[in-house]
Amino acid sequence: AQSVTQLDSHVSVSEGTPVLLRCNYSSSYSPSLFWYVQHPNKGLQLLLKYTSAATLVKGINGFEAEFKKSETSFHLTKPSAHMSDAAEYFCVVSDRDYKLSFGAGTTVTVRA
Amino acid sequence: GAGVSQSPSNKVTEKGKDVELRCDPISGHTALYWYRQSLGQGLEFLIYFQGNSAPDKSGLPSDRFSAERTGGSVSTLTIQRTQQEDSAVYLCASRQTGVQGDTQYFGPGTRLTVL
């Protein structure tokens, strides 16, 4: 079985400062990991994915994540937050059939 | 090209009534998934279709829930005798199988409210 734990339910940052969203995973095999973003009243959008290639994954809108097997982590970062980054972020792990298991989500607020 | 579409976008029903939710996947995507997003349970997997194989129904919460996929394309999720705890956003996703088939693309969801 696989699961993810998002360590922060809410993160608040000032515009222009770095963003860090933490995620730990559990999987019985080499996992596929994803970060999805959901803006208010919008659908889920894929930010980036890790599927056993490079451990540092770059996504859209300046986000990146690093897969660390030794720490079973897949933290999401962005060097400089923008107001448009305010949203809910989900760390996701998939099984061999690509059924997704979602973390509880992290709500990001960006202060002007 | 067109993304995943779902209808209706909103559905309000009375407790005990049956509802049908529709999903149109991306053309050519052979894998289709239904998920539910609710306040209490977060995002959870419901059912998975892959080509002509028997669906994986392991996530369906009760026998009031069923789904079918006709012609390998459109899918309908049916909830019979709806209960208030069925209120949630129901999301559909499709995936292209093959070498590049590791990403699911989500529709906008159907918000179901059971009064």
PDB file of C-alpha atoms in Angstrom, chain A residues 18-97:
ATOM      1  CA  PRO A  18      10.392  31.182  -0.673  1.00  0.00           C
ATOM      2  CA  VAL A  19       7.686  28.561  -0.358  1.00  0.00           C
ATOM      3  CA  LEU A  20       8.263  25.084   1.099  1.00  0.00           C
ATOM      4  CA  LEU A  21       5.533  22.453   1.214  1.00  0.00           C
ATOM      5  CA  ARG A  22       6.546  19.230   2.902  1.00  0.00           C
ATOM      6  CA  CYS A  23       5.473  15.739   1.897  1.00  0.00           C
ATOM      7  CA  ASN A  24       6.524  12.292   3.077  1.00  0.00           C
ATOM      8  CA  TYR A  25       5.481   9.156   1.283  1.00  0.00           C
ATOM      9  CA  SER A  26       5.162   5.487   2.016  1.00  0.00           C
ATOM     10  CA  SER A  27       5.327   2.910  -0.751  1.00  0.00           C
ATOM     11  CA  SER A  28       6.249  -0.733  -1.041  1.00  0.00           C
ATOM     12  CA  TYR A  29       8.006  -0.134  -4.349  1.00  0.00           C
ATOM     13  CA  SER A  30       9.586   2.693  -6.301  1.00  0.00           C
ATOM     14  CA  PRO A  31       6.772   5.205  -6.401  1.00  0.00           C
ATOM     15  CA  SER A  32       5.453   7.707  -8.883  1.00  0.00           C
ATOM     16  CA  LEU A  33       4.865  10.979  -7.075  1.00  0.00           C
ATOM     17  CA  PHE A  34       3.000  14.077  -8.117  1.00  0.00           C
ATOM     18  CA  TRP A  35       2.097  17.517  -6.889  1.00  0.00           C
ATOM     19  CA  TYR A  36      -1.262  18.904  -7.947  1.00  0.00           C
ATOM     20  CA  VAL A  37      -2.619  22.398  -7.306  1.00  0.00           C
ATOM     21  CA  GLN A  38      -6.247  23.397  -6.897  1.00  0.00           C
ATOM     22  CA  HIS A  39      -7.203  27.049  -7.065  1.00  0.00           C
ATOM     23  CA  PRO A  40     -10.500  28.105  -5.467  1.00  0.00           C
ATOM     24  CA  ASN A  41     -13.455  26.662  -7.377  1.00  0.00           C
ATOM     25  CA  LYS A  42     -11.121  25.253 -10.021  1.00  0.00           C
ATOM     26  CA  GLY A  43     -10.086  21.772 -11.037  1.00  0.00           C
ATOM     27  CA  LEU A  44      -6.889  19.950 -10.158  1.00  0.00           C
ATOM     28  CA  GLN A  45      -3.857  20.926 -12.190  1.00  0.00           C
ATOM     29  CA  LEU A  46      -0.635  18.942 -12.386  1.00  0.00           C
ATOM     30  CA  LEU A  47       2.381  20.927 -11.168  1.00  0.00           C
ATOM     31  CA  LEU A  48       5.060  18.283 -11.587  1.00  0.00           C
ATOM     32  CA  LYS A  49       5.749  14.577 -11.381  1.00  0.00           C
ATOM     33  CA  TYR A  50       8.523  12.182 -10.414  1.00  0.00           C
ATOM     34  CA  THR A  51       8.633   8.833 -12.180  1.00  0.00           C
ATOM     35  CA  SER A  52      12.117   7.417 -11.418  1.00  0.00           C
ATOM     36  CA  ALA A  53      14.081   9.691 -13.700  1.00  0.00           C
ATOM     37  CA  ALA A  54      15.923  12.746 -12.327  1.00  0.00           C
ATOM     38  CA  THR A  55      15.415  13.243  -8.600  1.00  0.00           C
ATOM     39  CA  LEU A  56      15.073  17.026  -8.962  1.00  0.00           C
ATOM     40  CA  VAL A  57      11.900  17.688 -10.875  1.00  0.00           C
ATOM     41  CA  LYS A  58      10.960  21.040 -12.335  1.00  0.00           C
ATOM     42  CA  GLY A  59       7.342  21.914 -12.878  1.00  0.00           C
ATOM     43  CA  ILE A  60       5.203  24.754 -14.039  1.00  0.00           C
ATOM     44  CA  ASN A  61       5.132  28.269 -12.594  1.00  0.00           C
ATOM     45  CA  GLY A  62       8.629  28.006 -11.108  1.00  0.00           C
ATOM     46  CA  PHE A  63       7.891  25.097  -8.756  1.00  0.00           C
ATOM     47  CA  GLU A  64      10.279  22.212  -8.245  1.00  0.00           C
ATOM     48  CA  ALA A  65      10.456  19.169  -6.018  1.00  0.00           C
ATOM     49  CA  GLU A  66      13.225  16.829  -4.953  1.00  0.00           C
ATOM     50  CA  PHE A  67      12.727  13.108  -4.496  1.00  0.00           C
ATOM     51  CA  LYS A  68      14.807  11.836  -1.553  1.00  0.00           C
ATOM     52  CA  LYS A  69      14.523   8.100  -1.171  1.00  0.00           C
ATOM     53  CA  SER A  70      16.566   7.989   2.041  1.00  0.00           C
ATOM     54  CA  GLU A  71      14.149  10.415   3.679  1.00  0.00           C
ATOM     55  CA  THR A  72      11.027   9.194   1.842  1.00  0.00           C
ATOM     56  CA  SER A  73      10.282  12.809   1.053  1.00  0.00           C
ATOM     57  CA  PHE A  74       9.088  14.790  -1.934  1.00  0.00           C
ATOM     58  CA  HIS A  75       9.021  18.414  -0.796  1.00  0.00           C
ATOM     59  CA  LEU A  76       7.766  21.160  -3.097  1.00  0.00           C
ATOM     60  CA  THR A  77       9.560  24.494  -3.293  1.00  0.00           C
ATOM     61  CA  LYS A  78       9.428  27.790  -5.110  1.00  0.00           C
ATOM     62  CA  PRO A  79      12.086  30.491  -4.679  1.00  0.00           C
ATOM     63  CA  SER A  80       9.719  33.453  -4.786  1.00  0.00           C
ATOM     64  CA  ALA A  81       6.004  33.308  -4.050  1.00  0.00           C
ATOM     65  CA  HIS A  82       3.511  35.198  -6.144  1.00  0.00           C
ATOM     66  CA  MET A  83      -0.007  36.209  -5.162  1.00  0.00           C
ATOM     67  CA  SER A  84      -1.345  33.810  -7.782  1.00  0.00           C
ATOM     68  CA  ASP A  85       0.236  30.896  -5.896  1.00  0.00           C
ATOM     69  CA  ALA A  86      -2.483  31.096  -3.248  1.00  0.00           C
ATOM     70  CA  ALA A  87      -4.228  27.742  -3.577  1.00  0.00           C
ATOM     71  CA  GLU A  88      -4.426  24.259  -2.124  1.00  0.00           C
ATOM     72  CA  TYR A  89      -1.616  21.857  -2.947  1.00  0.00           C
ATOM     73  CA  PHE A  90      -1.817  18.078  -2.913  1.00  0.00           C
ATOM     74  CA  CYS A  91       1.041  15.619  -2.737  1.00  0.00           C
ATOM     75  CA  VAL A  92       0.021  12.400  -4.479  1.00  0.00           C
ATOM     76  CA  VAL A  93       1.418   8.896  -4.846  1.00  0.00           C
ATOM     77  CA  SER A  94       0.218   6.359  -7.382  1.00  0.00           C
ATOM     78  CA  ASP A  95       0.078   2.590  -7.327  1.00  0.00           C
ATOM     79  CA  ARG A  96       0.939   0.324 -10.257  1.00  0.00           C
ATOM     80  CA  ASP A  97      -2.468   0.950 -11.827  1.00  0.00           C
TER      81      ASP A  97
END
